[in-house]
Amino acid sequence: MAHRPSKKTRKTVLSIGGIAVLAGLNAPAALGFAEEQYYEYKIAQPAYKARYGSWSQLDIPKEFRTNAIHAALLHTGKVLIVAGSGNEIKKFDKGSFDTVLWDPRKNTFKKIPTPDDFFCSGHAQLPDGRLLVAGGTARYERLDGEVERAGGGMRVKNEDPDKAMVLKKGTRFRSPAGVEYVSKFEVTIPRAKRTQEITYNRAGVMQPWKTKVTASEARVFVEATEKGPLSVTDKQAQYEIVGLKGKDGANTYGISEKITLDKQDFQGIRAAYEFDPRAEKYIPVDPMAKARWYPTLVGLDDGRVLAVSGLDDVGVIDPGDNEIYDPETKQWTPGPKRYFPTYPALFLTQGGKLFYPASNAGYGPADKGREAGLWDLESNTFRKVPGLRDADATETSASLLLPPAQDQKVMILGGGGVGESRKSTPRTAVVDLKKDNPVFEDGPDLPQGTRYLNSVIMPDDSVFTTNGAKDYRGRSASNIHKAQFYDPKSNTFRAAAAPRVGRNYHSEALLLPDGRVVTFGSDPLFDDQQNTKLGHFEQRMEVFTPPALHKNGKNRPVLGDGPEELDRQHRATFATDHPERVAKARLMRPSAVTHTTDVEQRSIDLKVDKDRSSVTVQVPRDPSLVPPGWYMLFVTDADGTPSEAKWIQVP
């Protein structure tokens, strides 16, 4: 059965009985005051912080508080926080779209003019340090019972080979019976295709060239001008375009698809932009061929970006019409066809194949596109990888390419059932892609079933995992106020300090250049255990300081002057007063994360040479291991204490 999870929920009435239950639940609160005081004392102790780390909240001026739907670390060290309309239909209707740029070093904020609704778009790092942002929201969903005017797709034909047609938003289409529909978006219909055909008579003699014209086509979502069921139709018919006269009117017309009063899903946009970290603004580039809402963008080994999946311009999940963006030409071309549920996690592996661990963020049938496997883009073949326990609970899971990337191991953590299912799993699993026949093997369980877990690769090769919820969008106060570190070598978890702010759907976490982790967002359905108080978007930000920075933060390794580019031998040398303290070096790609999906982050082990006053790192030349772009260089000491990062661009 196809799944269409709702961003909204029905309001419920708080009865007198419900009030009594709430009062009963709140009664013991005072009894826990002494325990709370002791807990605050305990987590403030230096020994505790040195073992578990600590959390702090940022002081965000009111005008910069926003619904963090997407977050990306830029090579300037600043963090781009993208909301778009932020799952607020009032903002969408007003055309009020938000982006905030946060400078972690100075703790300053800046609003960025946002030209389109990037709510539920996709994004990827480009080789020159710009961030590609593509897709977003064209229209909010309408649930069953909310649809008053029939709506659906209208295929618009153009038979003129000499002229493209642009139909503005609000164009009317009229059926032979006089029923009218109005387009909700502007649409461009390309020129018809003109071809020359050669024909022969019975004697085999070539005849004069014959011209053939094939109509072009584009699709647009339309809505009936009149309310009610009389405008519903499941039959194809030809519609005239009101206002078009003469040749234009004869050559351009509509062909209706199914137009109903059924629930209408979110619809995507084709728009694409590059965010320039230096100019701090969005720059438009050619739009995608397909509209996409909830797409994944993944960087390839040649610097191009593959866009997959998403809901299209009429709210239907893309059938597999993927496309590739070239940052040199700023244009899109068709990619290999393959279907995925929305926001699939796709990781670039050595050799250039993409690995899909079955992690995704929803939308799509439960029995299609849910199996893990290796996707060869050149041959467009997909080799399934078995062994995943709780394979029906991969939606809203976390996944990542484990550090170091040379090991070619991918991990999946938690997840839940399709859509608004109450099911969640504590399962983790790891697959070694270097094996001839890779198979998932169980890892250690999470403390409990967890959806929306955020997982961040740390400079010491551990993985910091935090937050999440046991139920769909934190229902029944099911947010999990826990964090832990995963050690890939020992395949074990160890506890970390607990976050104060609960986070579930629409939350993110990423590594900062100073070695800390920042968490954003959360979009619960309800704010109470009884599911009676409608939820609100979490706009607070928390920063986690790992134990090593409490233990050795004042004596961490330091990298001095050095280049921002590699030399011809793919090396870079940095001054340091204490090269003997440098035990390891890691090149870490900055995150671009949304809906717990972060296919950008990876950590590469570097060869280190030392002399009396400097360290030299050697970067592998394999672009499928180290895709072109900007990276953070961290060095760590024998205790895993990280330096602050230096930025290096890899060609």
XYZ file of C-alpha atoms in Angstrom:
651
model
C 0.000 0.000 0.000
C 1.339 3.437 -0.911
C 2.149 5.643 2.053
C 1.380 9.349 2.246
C 2.394 10.533 5.747
C 0.722 13.706 6.869
C 2.586 16.797 8.022
C -0.529 17.786 9.912
C -2.842 16.064 12.377
C -6.401 16.331 13.597
C -7.017 18.382 16.695
C -8.542 16.495 19.594
C -10.751 17.897 22.307
C -9.455 17.799 25.859
C -12.261 16.330 27.910
C -12.887 16.773 31.633
C -11.567 13.257 32.139
C -8.420 14.166 30.232
C -7.862 17.175 32.513
C -8.134 14.916 35.546
C -5.552 12.547 34.095
C -3.174 15.433 33.427
C -3.574 16.689 36.991
C -2.787 13.222 38.322
C 0.343 12.960 36.215
C 1.599 16.353 37.371
C 1.027 15.666 41.060
C 4.330 13.836 41.772
C 6.418 16.578 40.135
C 7.351 18.236 43.435
C 8.612 14.912 44.804
C 11.360 14.859 42.199
C 12.730 18.316 43.000
C 15.566 17.078 45.205
C 16.567 14.493 42.603
C 16.578 17.178 39.935
C 18.826 19.387 42.050
C 21.264 16.540 42.587
C 21.271 15.736 38.861
C 22.125 19.349 38.007
C 24.966 19.250 40.524
C 26.287 15.941 39.165
C 26.410 16.926 35.471
C 28.173 20.191 36.336
C 31.159 18.422 37.891
C 34.424 18.463 35.867
C 34.883 14.707 36.289
C 31.418 14.047 34.866
C 32.026 16.308 31.865
C 35.416 14.698 31.233
C 33.709 11.323 31.027
C 30.367 12.114 29.342
C 30.657 15.595 27.823
C 28.198 18.442 28.325
C 25.385 20.373 26.633
C 24.731 24.096 26.419
C 21.980 26.137 24.784
C 22.650 29.008 22.425
C 21.242 32.430 23.071
C 19.457 33.167 19.775
C 17.973 36.643 19.278
C 14.247 36.385 18.637
C 14.416 37.705 15.072
C 16.767 34.872 14.071
C 14.837 31.973 15.561
C 13.574 29.748 12.777
C 12.316 26.270 11.961
C 15.530 24.470 11.064
C 14.489 21.997 8.373
C 17.935 21.754 6.719
C 21.467 22.552 7.895
C 24.807 22.638 6.092
C 28.319 23.549 7.208
C 30.070 25.868 4.745
C 33.837 26.130 4.186
C 33.755 29.592 5.744
C 32.985 27.812 9.015
C 29.455 29.203 9.088
C 26.295 27.088 9.198
C 23.447 27.621 6.730
C 20.106 26.929 8.428
C 17.301 26.616 5.876
C 13.625 26.698 6.794
C 11.829 27.911 3.690
C 8.230 28.118 4.883
C 9.206 25.759 7.717
C 6.108 23.530 7.582
C 3.945 26.580 8.302
C 1.255 27.025 5.682
C 0.625 30.628 6.779
C 4.207 31.511 5.846
C 3.846 29.642 2.576
C 0.687 31.560 1.685
C 2.467 34.848 2.454
C 5.544 33.853 0.463
C 7.640 34.255 3.624
C 10.702 31.988 3.339
C 13.590 31.875 5.829
C 17.301 31.138 5.743
C 19.614 32.024 8.639
C 23.418 32.018 8.527
C 25.036 31.273 11.885
C 28.686 31.956 12.687
C 29.618 29.506 15.504
C 32.910 31.266 16.259
C 31.330 34.661 16.880
C 27.856 33.298 17.698
C 26.274 35.820 15.336
C 23.305 35.373 13.031
C 22.314 36.828 9.674
C 19.131 36.535 7.641
C 19.577 35.526 4.001
C 16.990 36.517 1.344
C 15.350 33.259 0.252
C 13.906 33.334 -3.292
C 11.880 30.082 -3.252
C 10.339 27.759 -0.727
C 13.225 25.397 0.025
C 11.135 23.558 2.624
C 11.920 19.853 2.049
C 14.447 20.468 -0.712
C 17.702 18.588 -1.296
C 21.277 19.853 -1.017
C 24.865 18.801 -1.676
C 28.350 20.270 -1.387
C 29.969 21.328 -4.699
C 33.714 21.158 -5.518
C 34.180 24.938 -5.285
C 32.546 25.133 -1.846
C 29.153 26.304 -2.952
C 26.067 24.450 -1.761
C 23.612 23.180 -4.368
C 19.992 23.494 -3.225
C 17.295 21.994 -5.461
C 13.587 21.322 -5.136
C 11.216 22.396 -2.400
C 7.540 23.129 -1.942
C 5.101 24.265 -4.609
C 1.960 23.477 -2.657
C 1.032 22.193 0.811
C -0.992 19.033 1.264
C -4.738 18.941 1.803
C -6.094 16.045 3.822
C -9.225 13.996 3.214
C -12.239 16.186 3.938
C -10.264 19.405 3.362
C -10.410 19.293 -0.435
C -13.309 21.450 -1.632
C -12.332 21.846 -5.282
C -11.400 18.898 -7.470
C -7.768 18.893 -8.498
C -5.296 16.910 -10.542
C -2.866 16.950 -13.427
C -3.443 18.651 -16.775
C -1.113 17.664 -19.611
C -0.621 20.692 -21.848
C 0.220 20.054 -25.522
C 1.982 22.395 -27.955
C 1.897 21.545 -31.677
C 3.794 24.625 -32.825
C 7.401 23.732 -33.819
C 8.390 27.391 -33.995
C 7.278 28.673 -30.611
C 7.403 27.655 -26.946
C 4.362 28.607 -24.908
C 4.402 30.072 -21.400
C 1.126 29.783 -19.489
C 0.969 31.926 -16.358
C -0.387 30.787 -13.016
C -4.173 31.187 -13.145
C -4.563 30.052 -16.759
C -8.057 28.592 -17.281
C -8.784 25.329 -19.074
C -12.362 24.774 -20.348
C -13.894 21.388 -21.208
C -16.365 20.862 -24.093
C -19.105 20.807 -21.425
C -17.996 24.193 -20.074
C -16.331 22.959 -16.852
C -13.296 25.101 -16.032
C -10.067 24.444 -14.144
C -7.373 26.927 -13.118
C -3.626 26.247 -13.168
C -1.879 26.732 -9.817
C 1.604 27.326 -11.271
C 3.276 28.806 -14.308
C 4.215 26.225 -16.935
C 6.394 26.342 -20.053
C 5.592 24.025 -22.960
C 8.570 23.640 -25.321
C 8.322 23.909 -29.070
C 6.945 20.874 -30.886
C 9.546 18.587 -32.434
C 9.921 18.817 -36.210
C 11.520 15.865 -38.045
C 12.093 15.046 -41.708
C 11.005 11.624 -42.948
C 12.217 9.878 -46.086
C 9.617 7.818 -47.993
C 9.886 5.573 -51.045
C 7.343 4.589 -53.670
C 6.654 0.997 -54.725
C 9.457 1.135 -57.263
C 11.914 2.053 -54.501
C 12.369 5.614 -55.682
C 12.879 8.173 -52.946
C 10.043 10.656 -52.647
C 10.261 14.323 -51.553
C 11.041 14.877 -47.849
C 8.000 14.680 -45.602
C 7.859 16.857 -42.489
C 6.483 15.343 -39.280
C 5.561 17.426 -36.241
C 5.342 15.787 -32.793
C 3.600 17.821 -30.100
C 5.593 18.693 -26.982
C 4.067 18.288 -23.549
C 4.282 19.682 -20.023
C 2.131 19.058 -16.971
C 0.571 21.434 -14.493
C -1.630 20.993 -11.441
C -5.129 22.452 -11.908
C -8.049 23.073 -9.588
C -11.726 23.390 -10.421
C -13.192 26.885 -10.388
C -16.360 25.513 -8.752
C -16.589 23.630 -5.483
C -18.114 20.177 -5.207
C -18.226 16.832 -7.023
C -19.518 18.072 -10.385
C -15.959 18.935 -11.428
C -14.611 15.439 -10.670
C -13.587 13.428 -13.734
C -11.592 10.259 -14.372
C -11.905 10.486 -18.150
C -9.471 12.080 -20.550
C -10.790 15.021 -22.519
C -9.352 17.875 -24.535
C -9.576 21.332 -22.971
C -9.322 24.679 -24.681
C -7.147 27.324 -23.049
C -9.277 30.341 -22.307
C -7.889 33.503 -23.864
C -5.681 31.859 -26.496
C -6.746 32.888 -30.007
C -5.802 32.047 -33.554
C -2.745 29.871 -34.155
C -1.841 29.734 -30.446
C -5.333 28.571 -29.545
C -5.270 25.903 -32.230
C -1.826 24.566 -31.344
C -1.993 24.641 -27.543
C -4.559 22.723 -25.490
C -4.959 20.602 -22.362
C -5.555 16.884 -21.879
C -6.952 16.120 -18.446
C -5.698 13.374 -16.193
C -7.658 12.075 -13.216
C -9.172 15.039 -11.336
C -10.641 14.180 -7.924
C -11.595 15.409 -4.469
C -9.137 12.944 -2.901
C -6.383 13.946 -0.463
C -3.818 16.097 -2.269
C -0.163 15.622 -1.351
C 2.659 18.120 -1.170
C 3.964 19.150 -4.570
C 7.543 19.913 -5.558
C 9.302 22.649 -7.508
C 11.972 22.425 -10.217
C 14.016 25.390 -8.978
C 17.739 25.007 -8.267
C 20.238 27.427 -6.722
C 23.848 27.527 -5.640
C 24.491 29.194 -2.296
C 27.722 31.193 -2.470
C 29.438 31.159 0.967
C 31.603 34.168 0.097
C 28.840 36.417 -1.255
C 26.376 34.822 1.220
C 23.514 34.673 -1.252
C 21.556 32.246 -3.415
C 22.404 32.269 -7.120
C 19.855 30.722 -9.525
C 20.971 28.011 -11.954
C 19.019 26.012 -14.525
C 16.008 24.272 -12.962
C 15.649 20.513 -12.864
C 13.613 18.741 -15.523
C 11.367 17.288 -12.794
C 9.775 18.966 -9.805
C 10.973 17.375 -6.546
C 9.850 17.565 -2.897
C 11.840 15.343 -0.454
C 14.665 14.566 -2.929
C 18.161 13.360 -2.108
C 21.157 15.061 -3.741
C 24.408 13.104 -3.635
C 27.819 14.193 -4.900
C 29.584 11.897 -7.378
C 33.297 11.241 -7.806
C 33.576 13.658 -10.748
C 32.054 16.586 -8.846
C 28.638 16.307 -10.432
C 25.508 15.804 -8.295
C 22.791 13.182 -8.706
C 19.208 14.102 -7.740
C 16.856 11.212 -6.999
C 13.257 10.714 -5.893
C 10.827 13.304 -4.492
C 7.160 14.131 -4.980
C 6.545 15.773 -8.356
C 4.446 18.707 -9.525
C 1.159 16.913 -8.847
C 2.228 15.187 -5.615
C 3.143 11.783 -7.058
C 6.385 10.079 -6.059
C 8.903 10.198 -8.885
C 9.007 6.895 -10.819
C 12.791 7.007 -11.129
C 13.493 9.875 -13.526
C 16.751 10.865 -11.831
C 18.953 13.660 -13.148
C 22.534 14.907 -12.819
C 23.753 18.461 -12.211
C 27.043 19.622 -13.714
C 28.550 22.523 -11.710
C 30.667 23.495 -14.735
C 27.725 24.058 -17.098
C 25.134 24.795 -14.367
C 22.752 22.459 -16.200
C 20.927 19.184 -15.589
C 20.933 16.058 -17.770
C 19.048 12.754 -17.416
C 20.591 10.221 -15.044
C 20.132 6.450 -14.777
C 16.543 5.511 -14.034
C 15.841 3.880 -10.684
C 13.044 4.223 -8.150
C 13.626 5.081 -4.497
C 11.358 6.219 -1.664
C 11.847 9.872 -0.769
C 15.029 11.103 0.936
C 16.917 7.845 0.380
C 20.387 7.641 1.912
C 22.884 7.028 -0.912
C 26.599 6.774 -0.115
C 29.393 7.098 -2.655
C 31.686 4.066 -2.343
C 35.141 3.300 -3.706
C 34.795 2.548 -7.401
C 31.985 5.058 -7.846
C 28.969 2.892 -7.010
C 26.296 4.178 -4.635
C 25.236 2.126 -1.630
C 21.642 2.322 -0.406
C 21.310 0.908 3.145
C 17.485 1.066 2.870
C 17.452 4.217 5.023
C 14.868 6.775 3.880
C 12.520 9.385 5.240
C 9.142 8.283 3.966
C 6.667 8.535 1.063
C 6.388 5.523 -1.158
C 4.836 2.044 -1.064
C 5.978 -0.308 1.679
C 6.916 -3.019 -0.830
C 8.899 -0.980 -3.355
C 12.409 0.461 -3.119
C 12.928 -0.701 0.463
C 15.737 -3.243 -0.061
C 19.404 -2.385 0.511
C 21.919 -2.718 -2.287
C 24.794 -1.420 -4.410
C 23.795 0.691 -7.419
C 26.158 0.766 -10.398
C 25.311 4.012 -12.186
C 27.156 3.114 -15.389
C 25.330 -0.151 -16.018
C 22.274 0.912 -13.988
C 22.260 -2.390 -12.157
C 21.342 -2.907 -8.516
C 22.880 -5.715 -6.458
C 20.828 -6.447 -3.361
C 22.615 -6.791 -0.014
C 20.845 -9.159 2.434
C 20.957 -9.738 6.151
C 19.221 -6.659 7.543
C 17.159 -7.422 10.621
C 13.873 -5.503 10.991
C 13.957 -4.744 7.284
C 10.424 -3.344 7.522
C 11.655 -0.622 9.917
C 14.161 1.398 7.893
C 12.096 4.553 7.468
C 13.362 7.525 9.542
C 16.529 5.571 10.391
C 20.009 7.030 10.596
C 22.839 5.756 8.400
C 26.419 6.708 7.616
C 29.692 5.639 6.026
C 31.642 4.613 9.122
C 35.036 6.169 9.814
C 37.536 5.863 8.358
C 36.056 5.793 4.849
C 38.832 3.439 3.686
C 37.131 0.631 5.634
C 34.056 0.909 3.367
C 31.617 -0.027 6.112
C 28.106 1.419 6.253
C 25.932 1.425 9.366
C 22.173 1.781 9.814
C 20.758 2.755 13.209
C 17.167 2.502 14.395
C 14.195 3.386 12.230
C 10.496 2.658 12.162
C 7.618 1.273 10.148
C 6.321 2.945 7.008
C 4.402 6.175 7.516
C 2.644 6.872 10.793
C 3.393 3.395 12.140
C 4.035 3.159 15.874
C 6.767 0.600 15.219
C 10.382 1.470 15.990
C 13.484 -0.654 16.304
C 16.671 -0.457 18.433
C 18.498 -2.419 15.723
C 21.843 -1.360 14.368
C 23.642 -3.199 11.590
C 26.919 -2.860 9.715
C 27.859 -4.055 6.230
C 31.438 -4.446 4.975
C 31.367 -3.480 1.298
C 34.917 -4.717 0.734
C 33.731 -8.313 0.976
C 32.933 -10.227 -2.200
C 29.431 -10.967 -0.951
C 28.574 -8.237 1.556
C 25.919 -9.038 4.155
C 24.557 -6.921 6.999
C 25.633 -8.068 10.453
C 23.896 -6.985 13.639
C 25.566 -4.327 15.751
C 24.778 -3.459 19.365
C 21.191 -2.403 20.001
C 20.309 1.170 20.854
C 18.885 1.672 24.362
C 15.367 1.467 22.860
C 13.491 1.594 19.577
C 14.446 4.899 17.963
C 13.296 6.919 14.958
C 14.913 10.215 13.791
C 18.266 9.481 15.426
C 20.976 11.943 14.384
C 24.475 10.485 13.990
C 27.676 12.496 13.575
C 31.199 11.282 12.746
C 33.747 12.633 15.228
C 37.470 13.383 14.625
C 38.522 10.447 16.856
C 36.607 7.954 14.614
C 33.743 7.539 17.056
C 30.134 8.218 16.025
C 28.060 10.490 18.238
C 24.344 9.620 18.157
C 21.701 11.703 19.860
C 17.990 12.283 20.379
C 15.173 10.733 18.332
C 11.770 9.408 19.380
C 10.255 6.005 19.941
C 6.975 6.864 18.183
C 6.077 8.679 14.961
C 6.936 12.394 15.318
C 7.338 12.092 19.075
C 3.734 11.084 19.755
C 2.815 10.359 23.369
C 5.857 12.311 24.625
C 8.138 9.619 23.220
C 11.209 11.815 22.641
C 14.396 10.092 23.791
C 16.662 12.340 25.861
C 19.757 10.202 25.414
C 23.065 10.320 23.588
C 25.844 7.818 23.123
C 29.104 7.189 21.284
C 29.571 4.247 18.950
C 33.080 2.819 18.569
C 33.483 1.116 15.156
C 36.570 -0.831 16.295
C 34.988 -2.446 19.343
C 31.446 -2.384 17.875
C 30.090 -1.033 21.169
C 28.208 1.968 22.549
C 29.196 4.079 25.522
C 26.980 6.640 27.224
C 27.213 10.394 26.698
C 25.605 13.299 28.537
C 21.865 13.553 27.952
C 20.506 16.428 25.828
C 18.004 18.759 27.450
C 15.959 19.438 24.304
C 13.961 16.604 22.747
C 14.233 16.216 18.980
C 12.391 14.059 16.468
C 11.137 14.797 12.940
C 12.783 17.753 11.123
C 15.854 17.717 13.355
C 19.544 17.819 12.443
C 23.006 17.525 13.980
C 26.436 18.290 12.550
C 30.106 18.561 13.496
C 31.565 22.059 13.888
C 35.162 23.017 12.985
C 36.025 23.364 16.677
C 35.123 19.724 17.389
C 31.749 20.338 19.020
C 28.356 19.097 17.737
C 25.318 21.322 17.226
C 21.711 20.088 17.131
C 18.708 21.878 15.632
C 14.993 21.531 15.070
C 12.185 19.111 15.917
C 8.604 19.070 14.706
C 6.402 16.987 17.028
C 2.733 16.377 16.400
C 1.864 16.950 20.070
C 3.397 18.618 23.101
C 2.014 16.279 25.759
C 1.828 12.592 26.597
C -1.936 12.429 26.054
C -1.642 13.811 22.486
C -4.105 16.589 23.272
C -1.916 19.690 22.977
C -0.861 20.487 19.429
C 2.909 20.466 18.942
C 5.129 23.434 18.137
C 8.397 23.565 16.235
C 11.497 23.476 18.436
C 13.619 26.570 17.691
C 16.244 26.149 20.414
C 19.755 25.037 19.463
C 21.996 22.929 21.697
C 25.743 22.396 21.430
C 27.461 19.265 22.720
C 31.051 19.542 23.931
C 32.650 16.058 23.836
C 34.535 14.637 26.831
C 38.005 15.073 25.295
C 37.550 18.845 25.092
C 36.681 18.960 28.788
C 39.617 16.724 29.685
C 42.288 18.259 27.439
C 40.568 21.246 25.848
C 43.175 23.723 27.095
C 45.974 21.537 25.819
C 44.580 20.275 22.525
C 46.820 19.746 19.471
C 47.308 22.900 17.414
C 47.892 23.235 13.681
C 49.518 26.499 12.649
C 49.996 28.070 9.244
C 49.432 25.910 6.193
C 47.918 25.896 2.706
C 44.252 25.734 1.687
C 45.158 23.653 -1.356
C 47.117 20.435 -1.866
C 50.433 20.396 -3.710
C 51.100 18.264 -6.791
C 51.799 15.247 -4.598
C 48.414 15.672 -2.863
C 50.139 16.768 0.334
C 49.808 19.687 2.720
C 52.234 20.786 5.437
C 51.253 22.667 8.604
C 53.425 24.250 11.254
C 53.059 22.994 14.799
C 55.048 23.484 18.007
C 54.410 19.923 19.164
C 54.386 17.495 16.228
C 55.024 14.655 18.656
C 51.477 15.067 19.975
C 49.905 14.317 16.588
C 48.814 10.673 16.528
C 46.267 10.677 13.681
C 44.925 12.950 10.951
C 41.459 12.894 9.431
C 40.011 14.753 6.447
C 36.318 15.324 7.182
C 33.727 16.429 4.641
C 31.265 19.030 5.984
C 27.672 17.972 6.514
C 24.549 18.841 4.591
C 21.806 17.194 6.643
C 18.020 16.977 6.540
C 15.458 14.538 7.974
C 18.333 12.621 9.684
C 19.784 11.984 6.197
C 23.380 13.152 5.744
C 25.083 11.510 2.783
C 27.833 14.148 2.664
C 29.737 13.479 5.891
C 32.738 11.154 5.636
C 36.110 10.858 7.366
C 39.275 9.851 5.506
C 42.381 8.476 7.229
C 45.517 10.403 6.174
C 49.142 9.338 6.211
C 51.134 11.634 8.523
C 54.817 12.598 8.345
C 56.406 14.717 11.073
C 59.568 16.722 11.569
C 60.635 19.036 14.381
C 58.249 21.865 13.550
C 55.570 20.603 11.185
C 53.289 17.783 10.132
C 52.618 16.779 6.527
C 49.455 14.928 5.545
C 49.019 12.826 2.401
C 45.526 12.798 0.844
C 44.470 9.758 -1.252
C 44.011 10.516 -4.949
C 40.918 8.335 -5.379
C 37.980 10.736 -6.021
C 35.448 8.021 -5.165
C 37.029 7.930 -1.700
C 37.720 11.672 -1.491
C 35.200 13.468 -3.758
C 36.317 16.946 -4.886
C 35.450 19.759 -2.510
C 36.362 21.486 0.744
C 37.244 19.428 3.833
C 38.088 19.971 7.480
C 41.512 18.659 8.516
C 41.627 17.484 12.142
C 44.587 15.971 13.948
C 44.159 14.114 17.231
C 46.513 13.112 20.015
C 46.838 9.660 21.547
C 43.813 10.338 23.787
C 41.617 11.339 20.845
C 41.673 15.056 21.643
C 41.077 16.930 18.369
C 42.681 20.096 17.106
C 40.526 22.830 15.653
C 40.022 22.174 11.971
C 41.947 23.643 9.066
C 40.094 23.939 5.758
C 41.590 22.319 2.646
C 40.188 22.159 -0.883
C 40.665 18.830 -2.669
C 40.559 19.090 -6.495
